[in-house]
Structure formats: structure tokens, C-alpha cells
CSV table of C-alpha atoms and ligand atoms in Angstrom, one decimal:
chain,number,residue,atom,x,y,z
A,261,MET,CA,110.3,-63.9,332.2
A,262,SER,CA,108.6,-65.6,329.0
A,263,GLN,CA,106.8,-63.8,326.8
A,264,LYS,CA,103.8,-64.5,324.5
A,265,LEU,CA,106.0,-64.8,321.5
A,266,ASP,CA,109.6,-65.3,322.7
A,267,ASN,CA,111.5,-67.5,319.7
A,268,LYS,CA,108.9,-66.2,316.8
A,269,ILE,CA,110.2,-64.5,314.0
A,270,ALA,CA,108.0,-61.9,312.1
A,271,ILE,CA,108.3,-59.7,308.7
A,272,VAL,CA,105.8,-56.5,309.5
A,273,THR,CA,105.5,-54.7,306.0
A,274,GLY,CA,105.2,-51.2,305.7
A,275,ALA,CA,106.8,-50.9,309.4
A,276,SER,CA,108.9,-48.0,309.0
A,277,LYS,CA,105.7,-45.3,310.0
A,278,GLY,CA,102.8,-45.5,311.5
A,279,ILE,CA,100.3,-48.7,312.1
A,280,GLY,CA,102.8,-50.8,311.3
A,281,ALA,CA,106.1,-49.2,313.3
A,282,ALA,CA,103.3,-50.0,316.1
A,283,ILE,CA,102.9,-53.5,315.3
A,284,ALA,CA,106.8,-53.9,314.9
A,285,LYS,CA,107.4,-52.8,318.3
A,286,HIS,CA,104.8,-54.4,319.9
A,287,LEU,CA,105.5,-57.6,318.5
A,288,ALA,CA,109.3,-57.5,319.6
A,289,ALA,CA,108.3,-56.4,322.9
A,290,GLU,CA,106.8,-59.8,323.3
A,291,GLY,CA,109.9,-61.4,322.3
A,292,ALA,CA,109.8,-61.7,318.5
A,293,SER,CA,112.4,-60.7,316.4
A,294,VAL,CA,111.2,-58.7,313.6
A,295,ILE,CA,112.2,-58.0,310.3
A,296,VAL,CA,110.8,-54.0,309.8
A,297,ASN,CA,109.8,-54.0,306.1
A,298,TYR,CA,110.0,-50.5,304.0
A,299,SER,CA,109.9,-49.0,300.9
A,300,THR,CA,111.5,-45.6,301.1
A,301,SER,CA,112.0,-44.3,304.3
A,302,GLN,CA,115.4,-46.1,305.8
A,303,ALA,CA,115.9,-43.7,308.1
A,304,ALA,CA,112.5,-44.3,309.9
A,305,ALA,CA,113.0,-47.7,309.5
A,306,GLU,CA,116.7,-47.4,311.6
A,307,LYS,CA,114.8,-46.0,314.3
A,308,VAL,CA,112.1,-48.1,314.9
A,309,ILE,CA,115.0,-50.6,315.0
A,310,ALA,CA,117.0,-48.7,317.3
A,311,GLU,CA,113.7,-48.5,319.7
A,312,ILE,CA,113.2,-52.1,319.6
A,313,LEU,CA,117.2,-52.9,320.1
A,314,SER,CA,117.3,-49.9,322.8
A,315,LYS,CA,114.4,-52.2,324.7
A,316,GLY,CA,116.1,-55.6,324.8
A,317,GLY,CA,114.6,-56.3,321.4
A,318,ASN,CA,115.5,-57.9,317.6
A,319,ALA,CA,115.0,-56.7,314.9
A,320,ILE,CA,116.4,-55.8,310.9
A,321,ALA,CA,115.4,-53.8,308.8
A,322,VAL,CA,115.1,-55.0,305.1
A,323,GLN,CA,113.9,-52.5,302.2
A,324,ALA,CA,111.4,-53.9,299.6
A,325,ASP,CA,108.8,-52.5,297.7
A,326,VAL,CA,106.1,-55.3,298.5
A,327,SER,CA,104.0,-54.6,294.8
A,328,LYS,CA,106.8,-56.1,293.3
A,329,ARG,CA,107.4,-59.9,293.0
A,330,ALA,CA,111.6,-59.7,292.7
A,331,ASP,CA,111.5,-57.6,295.8
A,332,ILE,CA,109.0,-59.9,297.9
A,333,GLU,CA,111.4,-62.6,297.0
A,334,ARG,CA,114.7,-60.3,298.1
A,335,LEU,CA,112.7,-59.5,301.3
A,336,PHE,CA,112.4,-63.6,302.5
A,337,THR,CA,115.6,-64.4,301.2
A,338,ALA,CA,117.1,-61.3,303.8
A,339,SER,CA,115.0,-62.5,306.4
A,340,LYS,CA,115.8,-66.3,306.0
A,341,SER,CA,119.7,-65.6,306.3
A,342,ALA,CA,118.6,-63.1,309.4
A,343,TYR,CA,116.7,-65.2,311.2
A,344,GLY,CA,115.5,-68.9,309.7
A,345,ALA,CA,112.0,-69.5,309.5
A,346,ILE,CA,109.4,-67.3,310.2
A,347,ASP,CA,106.3,-67.9,312.5
A,348,ILE,CA,104.3,-65.0,311.7
A,349,LEU,CA,103.8,-62.4,308.9
A,350,VAL,CA,101.7,-59.1,309.1
A,351,ASN,CA,100.7,-57.5,305.6
A,352,ASN,CA,100.2,-53.9,306.5
A,353,ALA,CA,102.0,-51.9,303.6
A,354,GLY,CA,98.8,-50.0,302.2
A,355,ILE,CA,98.2,-46.9,300.5
A,356,TYR,CA,95.1,-44.7,300.4
A,357,ASN,CA,94.6,-41.8,297.9
A,358,PRO,CA,91.3,-40.1,298.0
A,359,SER,CA,89.5,-39.2,294.4
A,360,PRO,CA,86.3,-38.1,293.4
A,361,ILE,CA,85.0,-40.5,290.6
A,362,GLU,CA,85.8,-37.8,287.9
A,363,ASP,CA,89.2,-37.8,288.7
A,364,ILE,CA,89.9,-41.8,288.8
A,365,THR,CA,92.5,-43.0,286.5
A,366,GLU,CA,93.8,-46.5,285.4
A,367,ALA,CA,97.1,-45.1,287.5
A,368,HIS,CA,94.8,-44.4,290.5
A,369,PHE,CA,93.5,-47.8,290.3
A,370,HIS,CA,96.9,-49.8,290.0
A,371,LYS,CA,98.7,-47.8,292.6
A,372,GLN,CA,96.4,-48.7,295.3
A,373,VAL,CA,95.3,-52.4,294.0
A,374,ASP,CA,99.1,-53.6,293.0
A,375,LEU,CA,100.0,-52.9,296.8
A,376,ASN,CA,96.8,-53.4,298.7
A,377,MET,CA,95.6,-56.2,297.0
A,378,LEU,CA,98.3,-58.0,294.8
A,379,GLY,CA,101.0,-57.4,296.8
A,380,LEU,CA,99.2,-58.8,299.8
A,381,ILE,CA,98.7,-61.9,297.9
A,382,LEU,CA,102.2,-62.4,296.2
A,383,THR,CA,103.5,-61.6,300.1
A,384,THR,CA,101.5,-64.4,301.7
A,385,GLN,CA,102.0,-66.7,298.4
A,386,GLN,CA,106.2,-65.9,298.9
A,387,ALA,CA,105.9,-66.5,302.6
A,388,LEU,CA,104.5,-70.0,302.4
A,389,LYS,CA,108.1,-71.1,301.2
A,390,TYR,CA,109.5,-69.8,304.8
A,391,PHE,CA,106.6,-70.8,307.4
A,392,ASN,CA,108.4,-73.4,309.9
A,393,GLU,CA,106.6,-76.7,309.4
A,394,GLN,CA,104.6,-76.1,312.7
A,395,GLY,CA,102.7,-73.7,310.8
A,396,GLY,CA,102.1,-69.9,311.6
A,397,SER,CA,99.5,-66.9,311.8
A,398,ILE,CA,99.5,-64.5,309.1
A,399,ILE,CA,97.6,-60.9,310.0
A,400,ASN,CA,96.3,-58.8,307.2
A,401,ILE,CA,95.7,-55.0,307.7
A,402,SER,CA,92.5,-54.0,306.4
A,403,SER,CA,89.9,-51.7,307.6
A,404,LEU,CA,87.1,-50.4,308.3
A,405,VAL,CA,86.0,-48.9,304.9
A,406,SER,CA,86.0,-52.7,304.0
A,407,THR,CA,82.3,-52.6,305.4
A,408,MET,CA,81.5,-48.8,305.5
A,409,ALA,CA,82.0,-46.9,302.6
A,410,PHE,CA,83.8,-43.3,302.5
A,411,PRO,CA,83.0,-41.2,300.0
A,412,GLY,CA,85.9,-40.4,297.8
A,413,LEU,CA,87.6,-43.6,298.5
A,414,ALA,CA,86.0,-45.9,295.9
A,415,VAL,CA,89.3,-47.8,294.9
A,416,TYR,CA,90.8,-47.9,299.0
A,417,ASN,CA,87.2,-49.2,300.1
A,418,ALA,CA,87.7,-51.9,297.3
A,419,THR,CA,90.6,-53.0,298.0
A,420,LYS,CA,90.1,-53.4,301.3
A,421,SER,CA,86.9,-55.3,300.8
A,422,ALA,CA,88.9,-57.5,298.9
A,423,VAL,CA,91.5,-58.5,302.0
A,424,ASP,CA,88.7,-59.2,303.9
A,425,SER,CA,87.5,-61.9,301.2
A,426,ILE,CA,90.9,-63.1,300.7
A,427,THR,CA,91.4,-63.4,304.2
A,428,ARG,CA,88.2,-65.8,304.3
A,429,THR,CA,89.6,-67.5,301.8
A,430,PHE,CA,93.4,-68.3,302.8
A,431,SER,CA,92.1,-69.1,306.1
A,432,LYS,CA,90.8,-72.1,304.5
A,433,GLU,CA,93.1,-73.2,302.2
A,434,LEU,CA,96.2,-72.3,304.3
A,435,ALA,CA,94.5,-74.0,307.7
A,436,PRO,CA,95.5,-77.6,306.8
A,437,ARG,CA,99.1,-76.4,307.1
A,438,ASN,CA,98.3,-74.5,310.7
A,439,ILE,CA,98.7,-71.7,309.1
A,440,ARG,CA,95.9,-69.3,310.4
A,441,VAL,CA,95.2,-65.8,308.6
A,442,ASN,CA,92.8,-63.0,310.1
A,443,SER,CA,92.3,-59.2,309.4
A,444,VAL,CA,92.5,-56.5,311.9
A,445,ASN,CA,90.0,-53.6,310.6
A,446,PRO,CA,90.8,-50.3,312.0
A,447,GLY,CA,89.0,-47.4,312.1
A,448,MET,CA,90.7,-44.0,311.4
A,449,VAL,CA,93.9,-43.7,313.2
A,450,GLU,CA,96.4,-41.0,313.5
A,451,THR,CA,99.6,-41.6,310.8
A,452,GLU,CA,102.1,-40.1,308.7
A,453,GLY,CA,99.6,-41.2,305.8
A,454,LEU,CA,96.6,-39.7,307.4
A,455,HIS,CA,98.1,-36.3,307.1
A,456,ASN,CA,100.8,-37.0,303.6
A,457,THR,CA,97.2,-38.0,301.9
A,458,GLY,CA,95.0,-34.6,303.5
A,459,MET,CA,92.4,-37.5,305.3
A,460,SER,CA,93.7,-36.3,308.8
A,461,GLU,CA,91.0,-33.0,307.7
A,462,GLN,CA,87.9,-35.3,308.2
A,463,SER,CA,89.3,-36.4,311.9
A,464,LYS,CA,87.2,-34.6,313.7
A,465,SER,CA,84.3,-35.2,312.0
A,466,VAL,CA,85.1,-39.1,312.5
A,467,ALA,CA,85.9,-38.2,315.9
A,468,GLU,CA,82.5,-37.0,316.4
A,469,MET,CA,81.0,-40.1,314.7
A,470,THR,CA,83.0,-42.3,316.9
A,471,PRO,CA,80.9,-43.2,319.9
A,472,LEU,CA,84.2,-43.8,321.8
A,473,GLY,CA,84.8,-39.9,320.7
A,474,ARG,CA,88.1,-40.3,319.2
A,475,ILE,CA,90.0,-41.0,316.3
A,476,GLY,CA,92.5,-44.2,316.9
A,477,THR,CA,96.2,-44.3,317.4
A,478,PRO,CA,99.0,-46.9,316.4
A,479,ASP,CA,99.0,-48.2,319.8
A,480,ASP,CA,95.1,-48.9,319.8
A,481,ILE,CA,95.7,-51.6,317.2
A,482,ALA,CA,98.8,-53.4,317.7
A,483,PRO,CA,97.7,-55.3,320.7
A,484,ALA,CA,95.3,-57.4,318.6
A,485,VAL,CA,97.9,-58.1,316.0
A,486,VAL,CA,100.2,-59.6,319.0
A,487,PHE,CA,97.0,-61.6,320.0
A,488,PHE,CA,96.7,-63.4,316.7
A,489,ALA,CA,100.2,-63.5,316.4
A,490,SER,CA,100.1,-65.6,319.6
A,491,ASN,CA,98.7,-69.2,321.0
A,492,ASP,CA,96.1,-67.1,322.5
A,493,SER,CA,94.0,-67.4,319.4
A,494,SER,CA,95.2,-70.6,318.3
A,495,TRP,CA,91.4,-71.9,317.3
A,496,ILE,CA,91.0,-68.5,315.3
A,497,THR,CA,91.3,-68.3,311.7
A,498,GLY,CA,89.5,-66.4,309.1
A,499,GLU,CA,88.0,-63.6,311.1
A,500,THR,CA,88.0,-59.6,311.1
A,501,LEU,CA,88.6,-57.7,313.8
A,502,PHE,CA,87.2,-54.4,314.1
A,503,ILE,CA,89.1,-51.3,315.9
A,504,THR,CA,87.1,-48.5,315.2
A,505,GLY,CA,86.1,-46.8,318.5
A,506,GLY,CA,82.8,-48.5,318.1
A,507,LEU,CA,82.0,-46.5,314.6
A,508,ARG,CA,80.2,-49.7,312.0
B,932,LIG,P1,101.2,-44.9,306.8
B,932,LIG,O1,101.7,-44.0,307.7
B,932,LIG,O2,101.5,-44.2,305.2
B,932,LIG,O3,102.4,-45.6,306.5
B,932,LIG,C1,102.7,-46.7,305.8
B,932,LIG,C2,104.0,-47.7,305.7
B,932,LIG,O4,103.6,-48.5,304.4
B,932,LIG,C3,105.1,-47.0,305.9
B,932,LIG,O5,106.4,-47.4,306.6
B,932,LIG,C4,105.8,-47.1,304.0
B,932,LIG,O6,107.0,-47.1,304.1
B,932,LIG,C5,105.4,-48.5,304.2
B,932,LIG,N1,104.9,-48.6,302.5
B,932,LIG,C6,104.6,-47.7,301.8
B,932,LIG,N2,104.5,-48.2,300.2
B,932,LIG,C7,105.1,-50.0,300.4
B,932,LIG,C8,105.6,-50.4,299.7
B,932,LIG,N3,105.1,-50.5,298.1
B,932,LIG,N4,106.4,-51.5,299.7
B,932,LIG,C9,106.3,-51.8,301.7
B,932,LIG,N5,106.0,-50.7,302.3
B,932,LIG,C10,105.3,-49.7,301.8
B,932,LIG,O7,100.4,-45.8,306.7
B,932,LIG,P2,99.3,-46.1,307.9
B,932,LIG,O8,98.7,-45.1,307.9
B,932,LIG,O9,100.3,-46.4,309.1
B,932,LIG,O10,98.5,-47.1,307.2
B,932,LIG,C11,99.1,-48.5,307.1
B,932,LIG,C12,98.0,-49.9,306.9
B,932,LIG,O11,97.1,-49.4,307.9
B,932,LIG,C13,97.8,-49.8,305.6
B,932,LIG,O12,97.2,-51.0,304.9
B,932,LIG,C14,96.2,-48.7,305.4
B,932,LIG,O13,95.7,-49.3,304.6
B,932,LIG,C15,95.8,-49.5,307.1
B,932,LIG,N6,94.7,-48.6,307.5
B,932,LIG,C16,95.0,-47.4,308.0
B,932,LIG,C17,94.1,-46.4,308.3
B,932,LIG,C18,94.5,-45.2,309.0
B,932,LIG,O14,93.7,-44.0,309.5
B,932,LIG,N7,95.9,-44.5,308.9
B,932,LIG,C19,92.9,-47.2,308.6
B,932,LIG,C20,92.7,-47.9,308.4
B,932,LIG,C21,93.4,-49.2,308.0
B,932,LIG,P3,107.9,-45.9,303.2
B,932,LIG,O15,107.6,-44.7,303.8
B,932,LIG,O16,109.4,-46.7,303.3
B,932,LIG,O17,107.6,-45.6,302.0
């Protein structure tokens, strides 16, 4: 039976855990060959690969810190050697560090901006050399916080507002090449990152504020990425899709 992404090649940044891992698995389940990028968690990335292969899919893991240009170049070279030209780029890698205004430092600012914003731009720029001639699809993982300000997250919120703006800008710049650019904006999602940053402590109160009564799971988010990656969304570009259980 044919699948939505047969013969497509996809790169997912930050795919060893959380939302990125779910996206990699859903893309592979629809027939895409997937490059599972990770920064430090090799064992977790290999677990994602093993799960994809066990279901008959194709995937390889490539280590690269996508806040660094040289690493990004290496990611695309490795991807080209394995699978050739790409069709889909998912800019998922991102970090969120809570901090009240008094404690914001230059290091706190640069860590988040260098990955969430600059890394996303540099990865997209590099990807353009590797997209196949027919064009393709770029999906940026933004956040509910791009428009709904959560206190204690000023820098992170700003990076995600920037991601929405970059999505709209690149959608116009890249439309002539038939490369569509959309963003998926999750509300709070249960992931390792959420626990590591201590933000899971707020999950009960966020669930109570949420019309659908719970926080999200990575599997709530990944199907929308498959939609934007596939021809089902062939006339959609520059959009931001909020997946938040109704919280806005
Ligand atoms: P997570 O559980 O912390 O996982 C982060 C992933 O990104 C890991 O695979 C990590 O790999 C990778 N990563 C971190 N730094 C990297 C770097 N410099 N280069 C390459 N990969 C890197 O995060 P998550 O909660 O799934 O969040 C994923 C995305 O969704 C982020 O963009 C986040 O802003 C967004 N988001 C999350 C939520 C939420 O509530 N969870 C809500 C809205 C939006 P290593 O472990 O190998 O470093």
C-alpha cells in the first residue's frame, strides 16, 4: 500500500527525544527515509532508529549541534551521502530555560537565541543547497508562547515569536522554488525537556487552563508535521498551526 511520504527524504533536527523523536517516527511510518539528528544523546537516537527499522522503515542517526554552522554543514553532507537530495526539513531542535527577569544573563540569552533562532536560520540556509529540484517542505516547531506570553520565559517566548516571523518571511522567499514553509506551534507537551527544566511542575495548572483539559503528548503534534510534509498541504505555506488543546 502506498504511503503519503513514499520515496521522500526528511531531516528532523533534535530527534533523539520528545517531540522530534515522535515526528521522526511518524514521518518514517508514512514511508519517508529519515535523518535523526541529535546533539549529545546518541543512545536515545539509536533507540529511535531501532524502533523505525523494526517497523520496516528507513533511518540513520547523525550527530550535529545545529547551533553551529560547521556541524550543520556536516549534517547535510552525511545526509546526502546516505540518501541524496532532501524533500523535508523539520527544524525541531530547541531549548527552553525559565528565568525571572532579574536572572537573565548574556549566556542565558545566547544559548536559546543561538539554537532556536540563529540555528533554525542557518539550518534552513544550508538545506537550500540540498533540496530536490521539485521543491519541498520546511516545518518549523514553534510554540504557543509565540503569542501567549508565559511569565519567566521572556527569552524563549521571544525566540518563538521570531520563529513565526521567520516562517512567514521564508515562505515568501522560497515559494518561487516551490519550497513551502509552515510552523507547528504546540502548547505544553510532556517531554524529557519539560521535566529537565522543571517546567513539568506547571503542567497541572496548564492542564486546568486548557479547554480540552490536559497537556499534550508528542503524538498529538507529529501528525500535523506529516500533513505539512505531504502533498495534502500542497497549497499551504506561511501558516502557523497551533496545537494546544484549545489554549490561546
Ligand atoms: P526535549 O525533550 O528537550 O528534546 C530536545 C531535542 O533537541 C533532543 O533530541 C536534543 O538532543 C535536541 N537538541 C538539543 N540541543 C540541540 C542542538 N544544539 N543541536 C541538535 N539537537 C539538539 O525537547 P522537546 O520538549 O521535545 O521540544 C522540542 C521542540 O518543541 C523545541 O523546539 C521546543 O521549543 C518545542 N516545544 C516544546 C514544547 C513542550 O512543552 N515540550 C512546547 C512547545 C514547543 P540531545 O539530547 O542529543 O541534546
